[in-house]
Structures are given as structure tokens and as C-alpha cells.
PDB file of C-alpha atoms in Angstrom:
ATOM      1  CA  MET F 291     210.349 162.344 -14.839  1.00  0.00           C
ATOM      2  CA  GLU F 292     210.264 158.939 -16.490  1.00  0.00           C
ATOM      3  CA  ASN F 293     208.151 159.868 -19.487  1.00  0.00           C
ATOM      4  CA  GLY F 294     210.361 158.512 -22.262  1.00  0.00           C
ATOM      5  CA  HIS F 295     210.189 161.763 -24.218  1.00  0.00           C
ATOM      6  CA  GLN F 296     211.396 161.137 -27.747  1.00  0.00           C
ATOM      7  CA  ALA F 297     214.054 163.340 -29.339  1.00  0.00           C
ATOM      8  CA  VAL F 298     213.452 161.475 -32.597  1.00  0.00           C
ATOM      9  CA  ARG F 299     210.891 162.481 -35.201  1.00  0.00           C
ATOM     10  CA  GLN F 300     208.711 159.514 -36.175  1.00  0.00           C
ATOM     11  CA  LEU F 301     208.103 159.452 -39.938  1.00  0.00           C
ATOM     12  CA  ARG F 302     205.053 157.639 -41.306  1.00  0.00           C
ATOM     13  CA  TYR F 303     204.756 156.666 -44.931  1.00  0.00           C
ATOM     14  CA  ALA F 304     202.646 159.409 -46.515  1.00  0.00           C
ATOM     15  CA  PRO F 305     203.084 159.362 -50.305  1.00  0.00           C
ATOM     16  CA  ALA F 306     202.607 162.479 -52.369  1.00  0.00           C
ATOM     17  CA  VAL F 307     199.552 162.856 -54.565  1.00  0.00           C
ATOM     18  CA  GLY F 308     200.005 160.539 -57.531  1.00  0.00           C
ATOM     19  CA  SER F 309     202.192 158.053 -55.660  1.00  0.00           C
ATOM     20  CA  PRO F 310     199.724 155.607 -54.089  1.00  0.00           C
ATOM     21  CA  TYR F 311     201.492 152.412 -55.118  1.00  0.00           C
ATOM     22  CA  GLY F 312     203.834 151.847 -52.187  1.00  0.00           C
ATOM     23  CA  VAL F 313     206.821 153.518 -53.806  1.00  0.00           C
ATOM     24  CA  GLU F 314     207.776 157.143 -54.384  1.00  0.00           C
ATOM     25  CA  VAL F 315     210.700 158.375 -56.497  1.00  0.00           C
ATOM     26  CA  LEU F 316     212.373 161.634 -55.450  1.00  0.00           C
ATOM     27  CA  ASP F 317     215.901 163.030 -55.518  1.00  0.00           C
ATOM     28  CA  PHE F 318     218.141 164.918 -53.123  1.00  0.00           C
ATOM     29  CA  ALA F 319     217.207 168.255 -54.711  1.00  0.00           C
ATOM     30  CA  GLY F 320     213.534 167.478 -54.171  1.00  0.00           C
ATOM     31  CA  LEU F 321     214.155 166.568 -50.527  1.00  0.00           C
ATOM     32  CA  ARG F 322     215.965 169.862 -49.947  1.00  0.00           C
ATOM     33  CA  ALA F 323     213.146 171.796 -51.630  1.00  0.00           C
ATOM     34  CA  MET F 324     210.518 170.125 -49.417  1.00  0.00           C
ATOM     35  CA  ASP F 325     212.564 170.574 -46.238  1.00  0.00           C
ATOM     36  CA  THR F 326     213.315 174.280 -46.077  1.00  0.00           C
ATOM     37  CA  ALA F 327     213.347 174.053 -42.265  1.00  0.00           C
ATOM     38  CA  ARG F 328     216.241 171.550 -42.498  1.00  0.00           C
ATOM     39  CA  ARG F 329     214.568 168.999 -40.252  1.00  0.00           C
ATOM     40  CA  ARG F 330     216.559 166.353 -42.158  1.00  0.00           C
ATOM     41  CA  VAL F 331     219.643 167.121 -40.038  1.00  0.00           C
ATOM     42  CA  LEU F 332     217.791 166.020 -36.862  1.00  0.00           C
ATOM     43  CA  PRO F 333     217.251 162.386 -35.821  1.00  0.00           C
ATOM     44  CA  GLN F 334     214.254 160.736 -37.488  1.00  0.00           C
ATOM     45  CA  ARG F 335     212.850 157.221 -37.551  1.00  0.00           C
ATOM     46  CA  PRO F 336     210.888 156.236 -40.690  1.00  0.00           C
ATOM     47  CA  ASP F 337     208.483 153.317 -40.830  1.00  0.00           C
ATOM     48  CA  PHE F 338     209.442 152.761 -44.486  1.00  0.00           C
ATOM     49  CA  HIS F 339     212.547 152.066 -46.573  1.00  0.00           C
ATOM     50  CA  VAL F 340     214.689 154.819 -48.075  1.00  0.00           C
ATOM     51  CA  PHE F 341     217.195 153.953 -50.802  1.00  0.00           C
ATOM     52  CA  ALA F 342     219.476 156.639 -52.217  1.00  0.00           C
ATOM     53  CA  LEU F 343     222.286 156.887 -54.747  1.00  0.00           C
ATOM     54  CA  VAL F 344     224.760 159.763 -54.809  1.00  0.00           C
ATOM     55  CA  GLY F 345     225.312 160.467 -58.500  1.00  0.00           C
ATOM     56  CA  SER F 346     227.427 163.543 -57.815  1.00  0.00           C
ATOM     57  CA  GLY F 347     228.597 165.710 -54.958  1.00  0.00           C
ATOM     58  CA  ALA F 348     229.533 164.870 -51.375  1.00  0.00           C
ATOM     59  CA  GLY F 349     227.958 164.975 -47.943  1.00  0.00           C
ATOM     60  CA  ALA F 350     227.390 162.980 -44.763  1.00  0.00           C
ATOM     61  CA  HIS F 351     224.787 160.692 -43.236  1.00  0.00           C
ATOM     62  CA  GLU F 352     224.348 158.998 -39.863  1.00  0.00           C
ATOM     63  CA  ALA F 353     222.403 155.779 -39.196  1.00  0.00           C
ATOM     64  CA  ASP F 354     222.125 154.242 -35.729  1.00  0.00           C
ATOM     65  CA  PHE F 355     225.288 155.898 -34.380  1.00  0.00           C
ATOM     66  CA  GLN F 356     227.408 155.117 -37.438  1.00  0.00           C
ATOM     67  CA  GLY F 357     228.604 158.105 -39.450  1.00  0.00           C
ATOM     68  CA  HIS F 358     229.124 157.790 -43.206  1.00  0.00           C
ATOM     69  CA  ARG F 359     230.806 160.141 -45.632  1.00  0.00           C
ATOM     70  CA  LEU F 360     228.851 160.380 -48.867  1.00  0.00           C
ATOM     71  CA  GLU F 361     230.511 160.859 -52.227  1.00  0.00           C
ATOM     72  CA  GLU F 362     229.890 160.066 -55.863  1.00  0.00           C
ATOM     73  CA  GLY F 363     228.951 156.367 -55.957  1.00  0.00           C
ATOM     74  CA  SER F 364     227.656 156.131 -52.380  1.00  0.00           C
ATOM     75  CA  ALA F 365     224.551 153.999 -51.854  1.00  0.00           C
ATOM     76  CA  VAL F 366     222.425 154.358 -48.717  1.00  0.00           C
ATOM     77  CA  TRP F 367     219.685 151.963 -47.559  1.00  0.00           C
ATOM     78  CA  ILE F 368     217.709 153.102 -44.500  1.00  0.00           C
ATOM     79  CA  ARG F 369     215.481 150.324 -43.149  1.00  0.00           C
ATOM     80  CA  PRO F 370     212.233 150.909 -41.243  1.00  0.00           C
ATOM     81  CA  GLY F 371     212.920 151.716 -37.600  1.00  0.00           C
ATOM     82  CA  THR F 372     216.457 152.976 -38.188  1.00  0.00           C
ATOM     83  CA  VAL F 373     217.236 156.239 -36.414  1.00  0.00           C
ATOM     84  CA  HIS F 374     219.070 158.337 -38.969  1.00  0.00           C
ATOM     85  CA  ARG F 375     219.699 161.863 -40.152  1.00  0.00           C
ATOM     86  CA  TRP F 376     220.988 163.491 -43.306  1.00  0.00           C
ATOM     87  CA  SER F 377     223.692 165.470 -41.531  1.00  0.00           C
ATOM     88  CA  ASP F 378     224.938 167.099 -44.758  1.00  0.00           C
ATOM     89  CA  ILE F 379     223.407 166.582 -48.200  1.00  0.00           C
ATOM     90  CA  ASP F 380     223.476 170.165 -49.456  1.00  0.00           C
ATOM     91  CA  GLY F 381     225.942 169.191 -52.187  1.00  0.00           C
ATOM     92  CA  CYS F 382     224.511 165.762 -53.078  1.00  0.00           C
ATOM     93  CA  ASP F 383     222.549 164.908 -56.189  1.00  0.00           C
ATOM     94  CA  GLY F 384     220.939 161.631 -57.196  1.00  0.00           C
ATOM     95  CA  PRO F 385     217.770 159.526 -56.844  1.00  0.00           C
ATOM     96  CA  LEU F 386     215.977 158.960 -53.538  1.00  0.00           C
ATOM     97  CA  ILE F 387     213.382 156.174 -53.420  1.00  0.00           C
ATOM     98  CA  LEU F 388     210.885 155.629 -50.594  1.00  0.00           C
ATOM     99  CA  PHE F 389     208.955 152.370 -50.385  1.00  0.00           C
ATOM    100  CA  ARG F 390     206.728 150.464 -47.993  1.00  0.00           C
ATOM    101  CA  THR F 391     207.977 147.393 -46.153  1.00  0.00           C
ATOM    102  CA  GLY F 392     205.764 144.993 -48.106  1.00  0.00           C
ATOM    103  CA  PHE F 393     206.468 146.474 -51.528  1.00  0.00           C
ATOM    104  CA  LEU F 394     209.324 144.027 -52.188  1.00  0.00           C
ATOM    105  CA  PRO F 395     208.239 140.681 -50.711  1.00  0.00           C
ATOM    106  CA  GLY F 396     210.945 138.035 -50.847  1.00  0.00           C
ATOM    107  CA  PHE F 397     213.826 140.534 -50.823  1.00  0.00           C
ATOM    108  CA  THR F 398     214.478 140.091 -47.123  1.00  0.00           C
ATOM    109  CA  THR F 399     217.630 137.976 -47.352  1.00  0.00           C
ATOM    110  CA  ALA F 400     219.490 140.597 -49.365  1.00  0.00           C
ATOM    111  CA  GLU F 401     218.170 143.313 -47.094  1.00  0.00           C
ATOM    112  CA  THR F 402     219.569 141.584 -44.015  1.00  0.00           C
ATOM    113  CA  ALA F 403     223.023 141.206 -45.517  1.00  0.00           C
ATOM    114  CA  ALA F 404     223.367 144.681 -47.019  1.00  0.00           C
ATOM    115  CA  PRO F 405     225.030 147.425 -44.958  1.00  0.00           C
ATOM    116  CA  ALA F 406     223.493 150.867 -44.389  1.00  0.00           C
ATOM    117  CA  CYS F 407     225.996 152.523 -46.715  1.00  0.00           C
ATOM    118  CA  TRP F 408     228.432 151.248 -49.340  1.00  0.00           C
ATOM    119  CA  HIS F 409     230.198 152.431 -52.503  1.00  0.00           C
ATOM    120  CA  LEU F 410     229.678 151.593 -56.178  1.00  0.00           C
ATOM    121  CA  ASP F 411     232.430 151.880 -58.750  1.00  0.00           C
ATOM    122  CA  ARG F 412     231.814 154.062 -61.804  1.00  0.00           C
ATOM    123  CA  ARG F 413     230.518 151.263 -64.029  1.00  0.00           C
ATOM    124  CA  ARG F 414     228.072 149.898 -61.453  1.00  0.00           C
ATOM    125  CA  LEU F 415     226.951 153.402 -60.510  1.00  0.00           C
ATOM    126  CA  ASP F 416     226.140 154.249 -64.127  1.00  0.00           C
ATOM    127  CA  LEU F 417     224.049 151.081 -64.482  1.00  0.00           C
ATOM    128  CA  ALA F 418     222.298 151.697 -61.163  1.00  0.00           C
ATOM    129  CA  LEU F 419     221.457 155.268 -62.172  1.00  0.00           C
ATOM    130  CA  LEU F 420     219.986 153.971 -65.432  1.00  0.00           C
ATOM    131  CA  ALA F 421     217.839 151.530 -63.439  1.00  0.00           C
ATOM    132  CA  ALA F 422     216.721 154.363 -61.144  1.00  0.00           C
ATOM    133  CA  GLU F 423     215.854 156.525 -64.152  1.00  0.00           C
ATOM    134  CA  HIS F 424     213.740 153.726 -65.644  1.00  0.00           C
ATOM    135  CA  LEU F 425     211.897 153.408 -62.321  1.00  0.00           C
ATOM    136  CA  ARG F 426     211.398 157.187 -62.178  1.00  0.00           C
ATOM    137  CA  ARG F 427     209.938 157.351 -65.681  1.00  0.00           C
ATOM    138  CA  GLU F 428     207.514 154.520 -65.041  1.00  0.00           C
ATOM    139  CA  HIS F 429     206.546 156.093 -61.721  1.00  0.00           C
ATOM    140  CA  ASP F 430     205.952 159.471 -63.369  1.00  0.00           C
ATOM    141  CA  ALA F 431     203.899 157.848 -66.126  1.00  0.00           C
ATOM    142  CA  ALA F 432     201.776 156.020 -63.556  1.00  0.00           C
ATOM    143  CA  SER F 433     201.256 159.268 -61.623  1.00  0.00           C
ATOM    144  CA  ARG F 434     200.174 161.207 -64.729  1.00  0.00           C
ATOM    145  CA  THR F 435     198.164 158.423 -66.367  1.00  0.00           C
ATOM    146  CA  PRO F 436     196.655 155.974 -63.842  1.00  0.00           C
ATOM    147  CA  ALA F 437     195.585 153.684 -66.693  1.00  0.00           C
ATOM    148  CA  LEU F 438     199.284 152.972 -67.279  1.00  0.00           C
ATOM    149  CA  ALA F 439     199.964 152.232 -63.619  1.00  0.00           C
ATOM    150  CA  SER F 440     201.305 148.802 -62.720  1.00  0.00           C
ATOM    151  CA  PRO F 441     202.398 148.282 -59.107  1.00  0.00           C
ATOM    152  CA  VAL F 442     203.872 144.915 -60.123  1.00  0.00           C
ATOM    153  CA  LEU F 443     206.023 146.588 -62.779  1.00  0.00           C
ATOM    154  CA  LEU F 444     207.163 149.258 -60.320  1.00  0.00           C
ATOM    155  CA  SER F 445     208.036 146.536 -57.808  1.00  0.00           C
ATOM    156  CA  HIS F 446     210.094 144.647 -60.398  1.00  0.00           C
ATOM    157  CA  LEU F 447     211.914 147.811 -61.474  1.00  0.00           C
ATOM    158  CA  LEU F 448     212.752 148.638 -57.861  1.00  0.00           C
ATOM    159  CA  ALA F 449     214.013 145.083 -57.322  1.00  0.00           C
ATOM    160  CA  ALA F 450     216.154 145.419 -60.474  1.00  0.00           C
ATOM    161  CA  LEU F 451     217.641 148.661 -59.147  1.00  0.00           C
ATOM    162  CA  LEU F 452     218.510 147.096 -55.797  1.00  0.00           C
ATOM    163  CA  LEU F 453     219.951 143.990 -57.448  1.00  0.00           C
ATOM    164  CA  ARG F 454     222.182 146.207 -59.573  1.00  0.00           C
ATOM    165  CA  ALA F 455     223.252 148.360 -56.634  1.00  0.00           C
ATOM    166  CA  LEU F 456     223.722 145.808 -53.851  1.00  0.00           C
ATOM    167  CA  PRO F 457     227.295 145.093 -52.781  1.00  0.00           C
ATOM    168  CA  ALA F 458     228.538 141.709 -53.957  1.00  0.00           C
ATOM    169  CA  ALA F 459     228.492 140.216 -50.455  1.00  0.00           C
ATOM    170  CA  ALA F 460     224.769 140.949 -50.165  1.00  0.00           C
ATOM    171  CA  ASP F 461     223.774 139.769 -53.647  1.00  0.00           C
ATOM    172  CA  PRO F 462     220.757 137.489 -53.168  1.00  0.00           C
ATOM    173  CA  VAL F 463     221.899 135.466 -56.185  1.00  0.00           C
ATOM    174  CA  ALA F 464     224.691 134.155 -53.973  1.00  0.00           C
ATOM    175  CA  ALA F 465     222.385 133.725 -50.968  1.00  0.00           C
ATOM    176  CA  PRO F 466     220.233 130.677 -50.262  1.00  0.00           C
ATOM    177  CA  PRO F 467     217.205 130.488 -52.586  1.00  0.00           C
ATOM    178  CA  ALA F 468     213.931 131.931 -51.334  1.00  0.00           C
ATOM    179  CA  GLY F 469     212.487 128.452 -50.790  1.00  0.00           C
ATOM    180  CA  ASP F 470     215.514 127.205 -48.856  1.00  0.00           C
ATOM    181  CA  ARG F 471     214.524 125.923 -45.404  1.00  0.00           C
ATOM    182  CA  GLN F 472     217.290 127.781 -43.592  1.00  0.00           C
ATOM    183  CA  THR F 473     216.203 131.055 -45.168  1.00  0.00           C
ATOM    184  CA  ALA F 474     212.599 130.427 -44.143  1.00  0.00           C
ATOM    185  CA  VAL F 475     213.655 129.539 -40.585  1.00  0.00           C
ATOM    186  CA  PHE F 476     215.788 132.651 -40.303  1.00  0.00           C
ATOM    187  CA  ARG F 477     212.999 134.904 -41.567  1.00  0.00           C
ATOM    188  CA  ALA F 478     210.629 133.464 -38.966  1.00  0.00           C
ATOM    189  CA  TYR F 479     213.253 133.987 -36.250  1.00  0.00           C
ATOM    190  CA  ARG F 480     214.084 137.502 -37.413  1.00  0.00           C
ATOM    191  CA  ASP F 481     210.416 138.497 -37.388  1.00  0.00           C
ATOM    192  CA  ALA F 482     209.932 136.952 -33.935  1.00  0.00           C
ATOM    193  CA  VAL F 483     212.963 138.795 -32.577  1.00  0.00           C
ATOM    194  CA  GLU F 484     211.691 142.086 -33.984  1.00  0.00           C
ATOM    195  CA  GLU F 485     208.295 141.598 -32.360  1.00  0.00           C
ATOM    196  CA  HIS F 486     209.323 140.076 -29.032  1.00  0.00           C
ATOM    197  CA  PHE F 487     212.917 141.137 -28.237  1.00  0.00           C
ATOM    198  CA  THR F 488     211.738 143.066 -25.173  1.00  0.00           C
ATOM    199  CA  THR F 489     210.101 139.977 -23.634  1.00  0.00           C
ATOM    200  CA  ARG F 490     212.213 137.072 -24.943  1.00  0.00           C
ATOM    201  CA  HIS F 491     215.903 137.500 -24.174  1.00  0.00           C
ATOM    202  CA  HIS F 492     216.902 133.886 -24.814  1.00  0.00           C
ATOM    203  CA  VAL F 493     217.112 131.965 -28.083  1.00  0.00           C
ATOM    204  CA  ALA F 494     215.419 129.022 -26.383  1.00  0.00           C
ATOM    205  CA  ASP F 495     212.319 131.172 -25.738  1.00  0.00           C
ATOM    206  CA  HIS F 496     212.035 132.042 -29.431  1.00  0.00           C
ATOM    207  CA  ALA F 497     212.761 128.458 -30.456  1.00  0.00           C
ATOM    208  CA  ARG F 498     210.003 127.162 -28.201  1.00  0.00           C
ATOM    209  CA  ALA F 499     207.495 129.684 -29.553  1.00  0.00           C
ATOM    210  CA  LEU F 500     208.427 128.918 -33.164  1.00  0.00           C
ATOM    211  CA  GLY F 501     208.571 125.150 -32.719  1.00  0.00           C
ATOM    212  CA  TYR F 502     212.268 124.766 -33.548  1.00  0.00           C
ATOM    213  CA  ASP F 503     215.307 123.488 -31.733  1.00  0.00           C
ATOM    214  CA  PRO F 504     217.648 126.349 -30.670  1.00  0.00           C
ATOM    215  CA  ARG F 505     220.423 124.765 -32.748  1.00  0.00           C
ATOM    216  CA  THR F 506     218.193 124.998 -35.810  1.00  0.00           C
ATOM    217  CA  LEU F 507     217.793 128.737 -35.271  1.00  0.00           C
ATOM    218  CA  THR F 508     221.539 129.117 -34.787  1.00  0.00           C
ATOM    219  CA  ARG F 509     222.383 127.257 -38.005  1.00  0.00           C
ATOM    220  CA  ALA F 510     219.809 129.203 -40.014  1.00  0.00           C
ATOM    221  CA  THR F 511     220.863 132.588 -38.625  1.00  0.00           C
ATOM    222  CA  ARG F 512     224.543 131.856 -39.235  1.00  0.00           C
ATOM    223  CA  ALA F 513     223.833 130.703 -42.807  1.00  0.00           C
ATOM    224  CA  VAL F 514     222.077 133.966 -43.683  1.00  0.00           C
ATOM    225  CA  THR F 515     223.835 136.594 -41.558  1.00  0.00           C
ATOM    226  CA  GLY F 516     227.172 135.029 -40.664  1.00  0.00           C
ATOM    227  CA  THR F 517     226.469 135.273 -36.943  1.00  0.00           C
ATOM    228  CA  GLY F 518     224.708 133.023 -34.447  1.00  0.00           C
ATOM    229  CA  ALA F 519     221.146 133.325 -33.172  1.00  0.00           C
ATOM    230  CA  LYS F 520     222.258 134.523 -29.720  1.00  0.00           C
ATOM    231  CA  ALA F 521     224.463 137.279 -31.128  1.00  0.00           C
ATOM    232  CA  PHE F 522     221.679 138.325 -33.516  1.00  0.00           C
ATOM    233  CA  LEU F 523     219.224 138.638 -30.619  1.00  0.00           C
ATOM    234  CA  ASP F 524     221.693 140.431 -28.353  1.00  0.00           C
ATOM    235  CA  GLN F 525     222.545 142.952 -31.084  1.00  0.00           C
ATOM    236  CA  ARG F 526     218.869 143.778 -31.584  1.00  0.00           C
ATOM    237  CA  ILE F 527     218.380 144.361 -27.858  1.00  0.00           C
ATOM    238  CA  LEU F 528     221.572 146.420 -27.717  1.00  0.00           C
ATOM    239  CA  LEU F 529     220.542 148.578 -30.663  1.00  0.00           C
ATOM    240  CA  GLU F 530     217.243 149.467 -29.008  1.00  0.00           C
ATOM    241  CA  ALA F 531     219.057 150.141 -25.740  1.00  0.00           C
ATOM    242  CA  LYS F 532     221.328 152.610 -27.510  1.00  0.00           C
ATOM    243  CA  ARG F 533     218.359 154.272 -29.185  1.00  0.00           C
ATOM    244  CA  LEU F 534     216.595 154.711 -25.840  1.00  0.00           C
ATOM    245  CA  LEU F 535     219.697 156.020 -24.107  1.00  0.00           C
ATOM    246  CA  ALA F 536     220.594 158.455 -26.866  1.00  0.00           C
ATOM    247  CA  HIS F 537     217.188 159.670 -27.985  1.00  0.00           C
ATOM    248  CA  THR F 538     214.893 159.649 -24.925  1.00  0.00           C
ATOM    249  CA  ASP F 539     215.007 161.106 -21.441  1.00  0.00           C
ATOM    250  CA  LEU F 540     214.275 157.761 -19.756  1.00  0.00           C
ATOM    251  CA  PRO F 541     216.611 157.067 -16.826  1.00  0.00           C
ATOM    252  CA  VAL F 542     218.749 153.950 -17.113  1.00  0.00           C
ATOM    253  CA  GLY F 543     216.323 152.040 -14.903  1.00  0.00           C
ATOM    254  CA  GLY F 544     213.457 153.045 -17.167  1.00  0.00           C
ATOM    255  CA  CYS F 545     215.378 151.856 -20.228  1.00  0.00           C
ATOM    256  CA  ALA F 546     215.973 148.553 -18.475  1.00  0.00           C
ATOM    257  CA  ARG F 547     212.265 148.097 -17.798  1.00  0.00           C
ATOM    258  CA  ARG F 548     211.312 149.159 -21.322  1.00  0.00           C
ATOM    259  CA  LEU F 549     213.609 146.433 -22.679  1.00  0.00           C
ATOM    260  CA  GLY F 550     212.285 143.738 -20.350  1.00  0.00           C
ATOM    261  CA  PHE F 551     215.199 143.402 -17.914  1.00  0.00           C
ATOM    262  CA  ARG F 552     214.310 142.375 -14.376  1.00  0.00           C
ATOM    263  CA  ASP F 553     216.385 145.146 -12.836  1.00  0.00           C
ATOM    264  CA  VAL F 554     218.903 147.805 -13.729  1.00  0.00           C
ATOM    265  CA  GLY F 555     221.795 145.592 -12.579  1.00  0.00           C
ATOM    266  CA  ASN F 556     221.021 142.924 -15.177  1.00  0.00           C
ATOM    267  CA  PHE F 557     220.680 145.583 -17.868  1.00  0.00           C
ATOM    268  CA  THR F 558     223.967 147.209 -16.892  1.00  0.00           C
ATOM    269  CA  THR F 559     225.753 143.843 -16.974  1.00  0.00           C
ATOM    270  CA  PHE F 560     224.330 143.089 -20.420  1.00  0.00           C
ATOM    271  CA  PHE F 561     225.189 146.532 -21.796  1.00  0.00           C
ATOM    272  CA  ARG F 562     228.724 146.508 -20.382  1.00  0.00           C
ATOM    273  CA  ARG F 563     229.347 143.028 -21.784  1.00  0.00           C
ATOM    274  CA  GLN F 564     228.302 144.183 -25.254  1.00  0.00           C
ATOM    275  CA  THR F 565     229.984 147.599 -25.332  1.00  0.00           C
ATOM    276  CA  GLY F 566     232.676 147.584 -22.656  1.00  0.00           C
ATOM    277  CA  VAL F 567     231.088 150.531 -20.802  1.00  0.00           C
ATOM    278  CA  PRO F 568     228.009 150.936 -18.532  1.00  0.00           C
ATOM    279  CA  PRO F 569     224.854 152.544 -19.977  1.00  0.00           C
ATOM    280  CA  ALA F 570     225.288 155.843 -18.127  1.00  0.00           C
ATOM    281  CA  ALA F 571     228.814 156.265 -19.458  1.00  0.00           C
ATOM    282  CA  TRP F 572     227.708 155.478 -23.006  1.00  0.00           C
ATOM    283  CA  ARG F 573     224.840 157.983 -22.710  1.00  0.00           C
ATOM    284  CA  SER F 574     227.185 160.694 -21.467  1.00  0.00           C
ATOM    285  CA  VAL F 575     228.973 160.517 -24.812  1.00  0.00           C
ATOM    286  CA  HIS F 576     226.161 159.758 -27.259  1.00  0.00           C
ATOM    287  CA  GLY F 577     223.086 161.131 -25.539  1.00  0.00           C
ATOM    288  CA  ALA F 578     224.455 164.649 -25.375  1.00  0.00           C
ATOM    289  CA  ALA F 579     226.017 164.457 -28.840  1.00  0.00           C
ATOM    290  CA  GLY F 580     225.687 167.480 -31.044  1.00  0.00           C
ATOM    291  CA  PRO F 581     224.680 167.597 -34.714  1.00  0.00           C
ATOM    292  CA  GLY F 582     228.108 166.484 -35.893  1.00  0.00           C
ATOM    293  CA  ALA F 583     228.489 163.487 -33.613  1.00  0.00           C
ATOM    294  CA  GLY F 584     229.183 160.163 -35.201  1.00  0.00           C
ATOM    295  CA  VAL F 585     230.101 161.661 -38.577  1.00  0.00           C
ATOM    296  CA  PRO F 586     233.723 161.194 -39.595  1.00  0.00           C
ATOM    297  CA  THR F 587     235.576 164.376 -40.395  1.00  0.00           C
ATOM    298  CA  ALA F 588     237.682 162.822 -43.127  1.00  0.00           C
ATOM    299  CA  ARG F 589     237.661 159.779 -45.299  1.00  0.00           C
TER     300      ARG F 589
END
């Protein structure tokens, strides 16, 4: 039955009482206390950002088929739409911040360049934890005393935390300035890809819709991400293909149609070119994966 049944829990941003400002500050202990049924170990797909710092302890996390060992100094940034699960955070402690997509406008360049998980040395971790504590205190004050609330202040404190915690390669200080034309072109292309990747499989289609030359999109995408516009588009299509194959019961032909391919043969050729294996073979490994799949057993 081609019903596309989802094995992934869809998470909508639903702030707790007292957190109506687009950001919520928790910690790993709080997450465990709220999730006594341990649904966190199952695949979930939030429509908001999650940023976490491991101040102590160890565990494991999986994001879009990549397993990550967590340890003291680990930073995790889960973007909206990412399929992830906290496969083991029983021993982790540290801040956990949830925020809406639009809460940090202008931070998109750094977001694109940052990985899902990276490590901070002791000095940077200490400074990042101080920044997270400042954000937590202001958030708590705003929750208790609405007259003190300042969404702009909370946004700036969150930006300061991310600036402190980002890996050097993703530091927006080293990236093109926000007003740079290439950055603006890339953001327009990235947004178009996200909205239309199932109907526009060619850079030229996006270029025509956006009013740019395809070479302009390629230069802008390479300047911001280090890869070309075609590779950026193909990787987005491939990621969604993997999500469908691993987390739904759609047959391969149904996945192909969902992604806008004319027929299953074209989809299979695309998938094999990107991964080296046909979709059915990839699904046989990842679609039937158990709770520990994708998580490395040792660092």
C-alpha cells in the first residue's frame, strides 16, 4: 500500500508556559524528566532549531544517518527538518536551547557552514557555557516577570552563544558580510531549493525562476558552502530520498514520484550515481536499521 506512512515523529514548536518569545532554554536533565517514555531515542523531525552543549558526561546522537559520539565539549545543532534521535543521553548534562527559524534572522550563512556536531576545547566550552547561562537567566527572568522580557535581548544573547560555540570554519566573521551580493544570491537559491527541489531538478530551472544566470548561482553557492550549485541541489534531493526510503513505507517507485522523477529508472540512476548503490539496496540496510544503527561504537 503506497500510503507513505511515516516512522518519524513530527515535532512542532510548542513552547512551555512562560516561553512565548521564540526561544526556550532547557537542559538534558529537563529533557529526560519530560520524556519518561523515552521517545527521544526514536526518529523525530522538528520544525525548529535545537542547539545543545555537553558540559559533562557522554552519550550518542544521530542526525540524518550520521552517528555522533557525545562527550564533554560536544556541540550539537539540529536544524528544522532534520531527522534525528537522541540515541543515548542518559549520562549527558548541559544546556539545550530550542528556537524558531526566524528568531535569528541574518544568521543563515553560519548555519549553512556549521556541521551537525563538533567539539569545543575546554576554554571555548567554558565560555560557551557562560553564554548559555546568561541566556538562561534572562529567559527565566522574562518568564517570571514579563515586564523584563526583551525578545531582542534574548535573540542577541542566543547569537552570542552561537558565535562563541561555532567551529572556526563556520565563523560568520570569516564569511562574506550579510550585505554581500554572493551571500544574498546564495540565500535566495537555498530557499528556492528547499521549496522546489521536488519539481526543479536542474540549476537552470532555479536560475530562470530567480532571474540569475546559472553561473551566478554556482559562484555564490561555492563562495558560501564550498560546493557548486548542482552538487548543493543534488545533495538536497538525495537527503530527502534517504529520508523517504528509511522512514516511510513508500515503495521505491512512490519515492521517485514524491521527489518529482519521471520514472523509477531515472530515480534509480540518480540515487546510484550519488551513493554507489540502488535505492532498494540502500533501504535494505538503513530502512530496517535498529535503534543503534548509524551510531559509532567507539571514538
